[in-house]
JSON list of C-alpha atoms in Angstrom, two decimals:
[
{"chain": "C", "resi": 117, "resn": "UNK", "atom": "CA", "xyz": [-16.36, 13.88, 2.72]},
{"chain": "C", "resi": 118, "resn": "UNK", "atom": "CA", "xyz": [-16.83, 13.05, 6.45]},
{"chain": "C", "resi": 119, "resn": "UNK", "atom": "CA", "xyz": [-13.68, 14.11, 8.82]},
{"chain": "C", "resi": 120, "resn": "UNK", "atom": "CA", "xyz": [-13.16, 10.26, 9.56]},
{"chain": "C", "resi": 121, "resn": "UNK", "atom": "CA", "xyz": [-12.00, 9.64, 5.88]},
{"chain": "C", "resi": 122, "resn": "UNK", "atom": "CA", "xyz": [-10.04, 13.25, 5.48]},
{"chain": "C", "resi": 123, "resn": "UNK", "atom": "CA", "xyz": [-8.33, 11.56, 8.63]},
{"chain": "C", "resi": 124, "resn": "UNK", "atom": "CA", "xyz": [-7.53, 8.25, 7.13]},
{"chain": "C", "resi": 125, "resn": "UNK", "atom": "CA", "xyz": [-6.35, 10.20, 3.49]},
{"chain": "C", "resi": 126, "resn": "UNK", "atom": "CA", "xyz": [-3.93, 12.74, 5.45]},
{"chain": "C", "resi": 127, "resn": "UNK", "atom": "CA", "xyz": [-2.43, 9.83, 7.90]},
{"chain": "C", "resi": 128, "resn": "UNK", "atom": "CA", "xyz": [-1.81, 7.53, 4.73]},
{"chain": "C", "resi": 129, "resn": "UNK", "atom": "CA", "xyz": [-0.30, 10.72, 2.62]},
{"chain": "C", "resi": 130, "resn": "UNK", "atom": "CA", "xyz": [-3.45, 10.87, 0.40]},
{"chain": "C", "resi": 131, "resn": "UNK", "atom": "CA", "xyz": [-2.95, 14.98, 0.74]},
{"chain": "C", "resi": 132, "resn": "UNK", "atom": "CA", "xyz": [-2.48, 16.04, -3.11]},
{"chain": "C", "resi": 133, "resn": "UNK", "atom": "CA", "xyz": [-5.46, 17.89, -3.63]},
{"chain": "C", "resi": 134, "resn": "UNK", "atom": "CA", "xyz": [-5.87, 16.55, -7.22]},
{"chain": "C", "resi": 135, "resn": "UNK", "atom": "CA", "xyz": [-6.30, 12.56, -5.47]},
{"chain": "C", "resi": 136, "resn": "UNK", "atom": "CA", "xyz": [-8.60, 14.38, -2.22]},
{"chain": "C", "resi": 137, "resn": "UNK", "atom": "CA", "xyz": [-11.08, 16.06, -4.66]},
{"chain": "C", "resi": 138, "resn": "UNK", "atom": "CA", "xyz": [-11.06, 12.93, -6.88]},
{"chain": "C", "resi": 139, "resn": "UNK", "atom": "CA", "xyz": [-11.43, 10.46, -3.86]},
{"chain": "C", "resi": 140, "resn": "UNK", "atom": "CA", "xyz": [-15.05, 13.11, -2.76]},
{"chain": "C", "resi": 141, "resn": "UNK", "atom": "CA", "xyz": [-15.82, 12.68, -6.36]},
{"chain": "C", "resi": 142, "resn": "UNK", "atom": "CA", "xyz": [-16.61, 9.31, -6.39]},
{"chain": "C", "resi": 143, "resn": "UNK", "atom": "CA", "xyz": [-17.70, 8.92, -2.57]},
{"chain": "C", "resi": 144, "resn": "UNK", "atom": "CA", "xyz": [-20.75, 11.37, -4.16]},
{"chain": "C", "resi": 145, "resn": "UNK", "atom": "CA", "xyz": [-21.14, 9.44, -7.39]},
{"chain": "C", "resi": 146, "resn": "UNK", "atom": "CA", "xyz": [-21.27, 5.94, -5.49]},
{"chain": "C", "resi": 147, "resn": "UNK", "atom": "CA", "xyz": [-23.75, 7.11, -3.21]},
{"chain": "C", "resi": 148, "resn": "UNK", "atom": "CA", "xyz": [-25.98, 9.52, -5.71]},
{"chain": "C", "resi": 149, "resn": "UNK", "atom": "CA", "xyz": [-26.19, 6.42, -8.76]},
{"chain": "C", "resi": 150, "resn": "UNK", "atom": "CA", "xyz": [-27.37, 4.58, -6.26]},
{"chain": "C", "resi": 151, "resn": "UNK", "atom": "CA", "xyz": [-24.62, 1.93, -6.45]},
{"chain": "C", "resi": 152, "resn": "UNK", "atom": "CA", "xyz": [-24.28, 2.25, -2.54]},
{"chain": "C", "resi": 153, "resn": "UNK", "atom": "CA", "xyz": [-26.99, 4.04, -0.11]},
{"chain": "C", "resi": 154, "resn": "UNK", "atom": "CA", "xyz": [-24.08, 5.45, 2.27]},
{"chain": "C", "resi": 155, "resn": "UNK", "atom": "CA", "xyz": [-20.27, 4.69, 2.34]},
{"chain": "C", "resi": 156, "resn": "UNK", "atom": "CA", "xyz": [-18.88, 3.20, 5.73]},
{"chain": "C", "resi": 157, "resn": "UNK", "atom": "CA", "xyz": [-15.49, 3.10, 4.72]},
{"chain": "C", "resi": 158, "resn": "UNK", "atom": "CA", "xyz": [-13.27, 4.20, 2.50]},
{"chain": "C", "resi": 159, "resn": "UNK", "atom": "CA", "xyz": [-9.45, 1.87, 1.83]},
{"chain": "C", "resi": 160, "resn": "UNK", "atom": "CA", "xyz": [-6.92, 2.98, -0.78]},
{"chain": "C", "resi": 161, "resn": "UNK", "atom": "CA", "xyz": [-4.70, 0.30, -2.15]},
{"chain": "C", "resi": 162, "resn": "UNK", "atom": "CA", "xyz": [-1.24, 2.08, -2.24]},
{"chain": "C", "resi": 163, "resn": "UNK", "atom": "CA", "xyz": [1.76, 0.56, -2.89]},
{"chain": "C", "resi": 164, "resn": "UNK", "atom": "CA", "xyz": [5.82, 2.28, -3.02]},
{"chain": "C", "resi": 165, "resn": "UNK", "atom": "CA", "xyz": [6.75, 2.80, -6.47]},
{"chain": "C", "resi": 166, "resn": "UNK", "atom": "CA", "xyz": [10.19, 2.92, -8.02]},
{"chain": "C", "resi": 167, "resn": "UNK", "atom": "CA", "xyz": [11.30, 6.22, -7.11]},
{"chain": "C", "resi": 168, "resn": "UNK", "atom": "CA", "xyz": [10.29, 5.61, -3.71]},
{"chain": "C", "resi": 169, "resn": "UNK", "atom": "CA", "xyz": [6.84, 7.46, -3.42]},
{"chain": "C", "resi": 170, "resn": "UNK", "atom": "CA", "xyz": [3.81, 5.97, -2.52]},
{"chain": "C", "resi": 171, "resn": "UNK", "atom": "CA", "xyz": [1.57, 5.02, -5.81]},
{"chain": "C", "resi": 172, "resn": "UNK", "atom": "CA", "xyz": [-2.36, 4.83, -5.46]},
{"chain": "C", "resi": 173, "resn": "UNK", "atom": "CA", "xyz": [-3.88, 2.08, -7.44]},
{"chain": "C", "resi": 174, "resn": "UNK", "atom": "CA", "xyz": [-7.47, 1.58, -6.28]},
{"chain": "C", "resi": 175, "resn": "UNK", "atom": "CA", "xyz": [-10.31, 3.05, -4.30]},
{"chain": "C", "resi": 176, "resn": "UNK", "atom": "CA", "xyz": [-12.38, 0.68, -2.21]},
{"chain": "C", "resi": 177, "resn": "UNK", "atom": "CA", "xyz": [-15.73, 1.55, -0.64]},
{"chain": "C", "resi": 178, "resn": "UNK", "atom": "CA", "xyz": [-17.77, -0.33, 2.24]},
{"chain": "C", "resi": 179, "resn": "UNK", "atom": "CA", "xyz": [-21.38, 0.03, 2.86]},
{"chain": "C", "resi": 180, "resn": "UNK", "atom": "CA", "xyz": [-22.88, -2.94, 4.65]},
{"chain": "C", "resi": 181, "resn": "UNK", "atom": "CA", "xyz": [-22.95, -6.45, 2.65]},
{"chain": "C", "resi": 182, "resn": "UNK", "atom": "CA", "xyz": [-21.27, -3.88, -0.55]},
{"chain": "C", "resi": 183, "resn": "UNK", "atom": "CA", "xyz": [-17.85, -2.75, -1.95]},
{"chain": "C", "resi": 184, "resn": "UNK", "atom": "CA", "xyz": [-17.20, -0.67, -4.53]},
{"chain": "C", "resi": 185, "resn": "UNK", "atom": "CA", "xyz": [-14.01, -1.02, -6.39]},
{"chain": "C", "resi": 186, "resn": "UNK", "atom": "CA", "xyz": [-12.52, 1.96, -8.17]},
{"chain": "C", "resi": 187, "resn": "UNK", "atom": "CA", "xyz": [-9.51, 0.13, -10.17]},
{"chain": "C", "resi": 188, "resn": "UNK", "atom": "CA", "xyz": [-6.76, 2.59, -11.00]},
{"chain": "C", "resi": 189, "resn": "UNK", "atom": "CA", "xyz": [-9.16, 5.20, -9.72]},
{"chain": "C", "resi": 190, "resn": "UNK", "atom": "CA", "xyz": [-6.72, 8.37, -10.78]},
{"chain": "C", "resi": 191, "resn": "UNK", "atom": "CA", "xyz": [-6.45, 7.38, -14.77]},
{"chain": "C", "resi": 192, "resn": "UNK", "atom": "CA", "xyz": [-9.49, 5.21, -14.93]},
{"chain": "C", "resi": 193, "resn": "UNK", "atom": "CA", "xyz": [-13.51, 4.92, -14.53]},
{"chain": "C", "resi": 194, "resn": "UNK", "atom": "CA", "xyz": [-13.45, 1.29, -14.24]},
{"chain": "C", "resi": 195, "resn": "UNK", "atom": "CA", "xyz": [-15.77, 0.06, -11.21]},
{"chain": "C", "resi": 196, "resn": "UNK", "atom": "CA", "xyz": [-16.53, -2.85, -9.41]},
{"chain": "C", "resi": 197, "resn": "UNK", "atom": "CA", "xyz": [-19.59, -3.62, -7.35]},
{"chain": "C", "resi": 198, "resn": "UNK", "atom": "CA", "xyz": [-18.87, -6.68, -5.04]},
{"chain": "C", "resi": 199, "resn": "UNK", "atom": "CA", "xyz": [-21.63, -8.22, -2.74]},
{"chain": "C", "resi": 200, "resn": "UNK", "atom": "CA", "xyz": [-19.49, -9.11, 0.69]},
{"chain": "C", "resi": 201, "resn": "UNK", "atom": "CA", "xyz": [-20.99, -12.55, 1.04]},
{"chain": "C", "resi": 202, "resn": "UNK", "atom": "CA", "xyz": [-19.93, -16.64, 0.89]},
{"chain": "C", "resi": 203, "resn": "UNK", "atom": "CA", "xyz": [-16.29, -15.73, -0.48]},
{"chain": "C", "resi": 204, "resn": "UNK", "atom": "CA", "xyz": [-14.13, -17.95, -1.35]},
{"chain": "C", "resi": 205, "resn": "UNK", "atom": "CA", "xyz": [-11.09, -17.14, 0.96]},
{"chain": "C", "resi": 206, "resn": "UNK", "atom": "CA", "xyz": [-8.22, -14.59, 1.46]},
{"chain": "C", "resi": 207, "resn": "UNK", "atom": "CA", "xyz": [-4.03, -14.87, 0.93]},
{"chain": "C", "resi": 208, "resn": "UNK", "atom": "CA", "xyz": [-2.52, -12.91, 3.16]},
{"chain": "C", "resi": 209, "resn": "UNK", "atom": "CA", "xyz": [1.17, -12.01, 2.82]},
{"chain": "C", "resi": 210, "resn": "UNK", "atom": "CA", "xyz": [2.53, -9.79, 5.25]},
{"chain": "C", "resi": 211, "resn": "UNK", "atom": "CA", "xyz": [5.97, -8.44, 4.65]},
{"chain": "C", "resi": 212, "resn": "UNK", "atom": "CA", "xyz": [7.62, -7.15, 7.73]},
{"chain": "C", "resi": 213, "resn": "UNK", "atom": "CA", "xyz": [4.52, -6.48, 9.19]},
{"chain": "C", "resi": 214, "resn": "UNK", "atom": "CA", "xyz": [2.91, -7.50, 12.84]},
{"chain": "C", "resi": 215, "resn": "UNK", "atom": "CA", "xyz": [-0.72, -8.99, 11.68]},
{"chain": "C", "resi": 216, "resn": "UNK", "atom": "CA", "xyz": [-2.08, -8.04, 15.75]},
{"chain": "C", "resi": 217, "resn": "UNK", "atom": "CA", "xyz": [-1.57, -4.58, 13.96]},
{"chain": "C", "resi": 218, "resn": "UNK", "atom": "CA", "xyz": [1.81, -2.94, 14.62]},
{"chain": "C", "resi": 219, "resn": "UNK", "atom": "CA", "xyz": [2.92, -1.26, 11.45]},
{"chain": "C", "resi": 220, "resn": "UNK", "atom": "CA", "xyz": [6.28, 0.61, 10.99]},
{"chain": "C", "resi": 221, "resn": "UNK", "atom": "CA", "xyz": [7.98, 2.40, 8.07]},
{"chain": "C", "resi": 222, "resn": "UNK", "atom": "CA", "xyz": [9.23, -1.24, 6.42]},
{"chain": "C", "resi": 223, "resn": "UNK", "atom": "CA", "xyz": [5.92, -2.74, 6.78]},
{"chain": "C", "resi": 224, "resn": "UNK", "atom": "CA", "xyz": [3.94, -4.11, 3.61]},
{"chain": "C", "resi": 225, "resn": "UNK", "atom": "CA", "xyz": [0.91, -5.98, 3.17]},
{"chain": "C", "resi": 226, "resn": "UNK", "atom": "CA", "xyz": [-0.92, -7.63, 0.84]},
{"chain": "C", "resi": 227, "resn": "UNK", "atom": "CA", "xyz": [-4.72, -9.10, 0.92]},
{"chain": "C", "resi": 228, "resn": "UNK", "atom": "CA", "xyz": [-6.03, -11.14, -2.05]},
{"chain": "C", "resi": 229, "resn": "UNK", "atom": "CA", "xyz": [-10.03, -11.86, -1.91]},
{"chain": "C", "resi": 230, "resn": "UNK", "atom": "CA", "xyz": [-11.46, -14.75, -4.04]},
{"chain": "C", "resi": 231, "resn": "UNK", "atom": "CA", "xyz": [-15.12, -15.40, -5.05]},
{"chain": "C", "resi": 232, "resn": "UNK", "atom": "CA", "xyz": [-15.66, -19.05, -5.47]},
{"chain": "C", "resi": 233, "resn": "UNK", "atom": "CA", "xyz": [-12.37, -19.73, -6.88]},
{"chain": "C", "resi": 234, "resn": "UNK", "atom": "CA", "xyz": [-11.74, -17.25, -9.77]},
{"chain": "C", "resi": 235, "resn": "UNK", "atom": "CA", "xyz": [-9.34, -14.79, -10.30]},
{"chain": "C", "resi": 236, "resn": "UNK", "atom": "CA", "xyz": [-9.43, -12.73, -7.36]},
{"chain": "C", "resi": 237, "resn": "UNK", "atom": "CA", "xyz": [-11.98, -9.69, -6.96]},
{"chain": "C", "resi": 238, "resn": "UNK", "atom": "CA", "xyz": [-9.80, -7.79, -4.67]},
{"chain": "C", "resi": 239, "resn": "UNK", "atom": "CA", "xyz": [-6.18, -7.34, -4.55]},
{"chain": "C", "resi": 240, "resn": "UNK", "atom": "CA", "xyz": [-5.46, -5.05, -2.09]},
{"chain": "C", "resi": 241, "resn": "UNK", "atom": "CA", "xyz": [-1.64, -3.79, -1.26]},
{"chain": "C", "resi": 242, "resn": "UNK", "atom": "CA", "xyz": [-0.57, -1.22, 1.94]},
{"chain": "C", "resi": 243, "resn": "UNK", "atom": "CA", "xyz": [2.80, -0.27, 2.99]},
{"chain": "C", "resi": 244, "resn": "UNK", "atom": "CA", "xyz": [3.72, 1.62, 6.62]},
{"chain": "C", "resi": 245, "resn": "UNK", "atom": "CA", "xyz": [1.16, 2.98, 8.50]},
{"chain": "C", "resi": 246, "resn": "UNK", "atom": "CA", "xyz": [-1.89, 1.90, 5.30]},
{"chain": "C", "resi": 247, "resn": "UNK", "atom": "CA", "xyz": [-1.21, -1.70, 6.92]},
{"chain": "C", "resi": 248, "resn": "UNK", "atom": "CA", "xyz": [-3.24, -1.16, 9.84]},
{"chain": "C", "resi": 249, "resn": "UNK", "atom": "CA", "xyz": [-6.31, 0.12, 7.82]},
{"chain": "C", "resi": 250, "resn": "UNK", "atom": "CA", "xyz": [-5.67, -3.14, 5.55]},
{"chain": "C", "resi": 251, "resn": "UNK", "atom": "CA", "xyz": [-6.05, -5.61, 8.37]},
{"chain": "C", "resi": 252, "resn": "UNK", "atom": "CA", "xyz": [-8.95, -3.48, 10.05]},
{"chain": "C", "resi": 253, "resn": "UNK", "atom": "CA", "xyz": [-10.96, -3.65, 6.06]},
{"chain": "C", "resi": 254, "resn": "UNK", "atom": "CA", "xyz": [-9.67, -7.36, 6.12]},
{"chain": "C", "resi": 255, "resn": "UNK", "atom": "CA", "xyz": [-11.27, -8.16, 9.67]},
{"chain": "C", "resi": 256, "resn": "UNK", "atom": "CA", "xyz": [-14.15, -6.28, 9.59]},
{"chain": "C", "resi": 257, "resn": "UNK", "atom": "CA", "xyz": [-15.79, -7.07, 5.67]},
{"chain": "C", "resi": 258, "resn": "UNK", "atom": "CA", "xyz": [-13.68, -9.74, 4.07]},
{"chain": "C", "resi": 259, "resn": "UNK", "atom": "CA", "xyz": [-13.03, -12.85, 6.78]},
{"chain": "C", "resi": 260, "resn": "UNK", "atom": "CA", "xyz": [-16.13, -12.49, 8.42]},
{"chain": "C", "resi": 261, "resn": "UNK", "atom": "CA", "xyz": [-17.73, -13.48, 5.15]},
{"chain": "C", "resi": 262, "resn": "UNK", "atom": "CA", "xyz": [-15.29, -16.19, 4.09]},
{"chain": "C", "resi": 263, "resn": "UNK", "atom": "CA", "xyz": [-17.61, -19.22, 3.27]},
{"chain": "C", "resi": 264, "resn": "UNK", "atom": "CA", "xyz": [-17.28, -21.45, 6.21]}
]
């Protein structure tokens, strides 16, 4: 794993061992099935549980026009392989959270990504400081290819 993504792991509290070596474990399997030729970047949809710790509920990997979905990626091998292209639009609900990018320990956000009008493909949550990588994932792969 490159030291970008050990960066963005540690800063969002992603430092459990057992959730790093699982996170390089699929980074290798994406790229060696060939479901993606090289990983970009690497989101984890987090979210603060009821005892008041963070929770991580799915892996998303960027490469290009590709994402990669890993739903429920700690108790699960259940994958989704989206082509970035024509979607159908995004909900965005920010919860006490700056959208120019100005997190802080109450902020929460939440990103919902449609295809065409179906369920939605992505539903991506943050809290704190995961906000910011959020709106960067949400700026740099999803709006860009809502269908105009």
């Amino acid at each position: 794993m490159n030291e970008e993504f050990k960066n963005y792991l540690a800063k969002v509290g992603v430092v459990s061992p057992v959730i790093v070596d699982r996170v390089e474990d699929l980074l290798a399997m994406a790229v060696d099935t060939g479901l993606m030729k090289q990983v970009d970047d690497v989101y984890v949809s987090e979210y603060i549980g009821f005892e008041g710790v963070r929770v991580c509920e799915h892996l998303l990997l960027f490469s290009g026009d590709r994402m990669l979905m890993a739903e429920h990626f700690l108790t699960k091998d259940l994958f989704k392989v989206v082509r970035l292209k024509e979607l159908g639009g995004l909900q965005i609900e920010p919860e006490e959270y700056d959208l120019r990018g100005k997190a802080t320990g109450m902020s929460r956000l939440r990103v919902r990504v449609d295809a065409d009008g179906d369920e939605p493909i992505v539903d991506g949550t943050a809290t704190m400081e995961n906000c910011d990588a959020l709106r960067s994932i949400m700026l740099k792969y999803w709006l860009p290819n809502v269908r105009q």
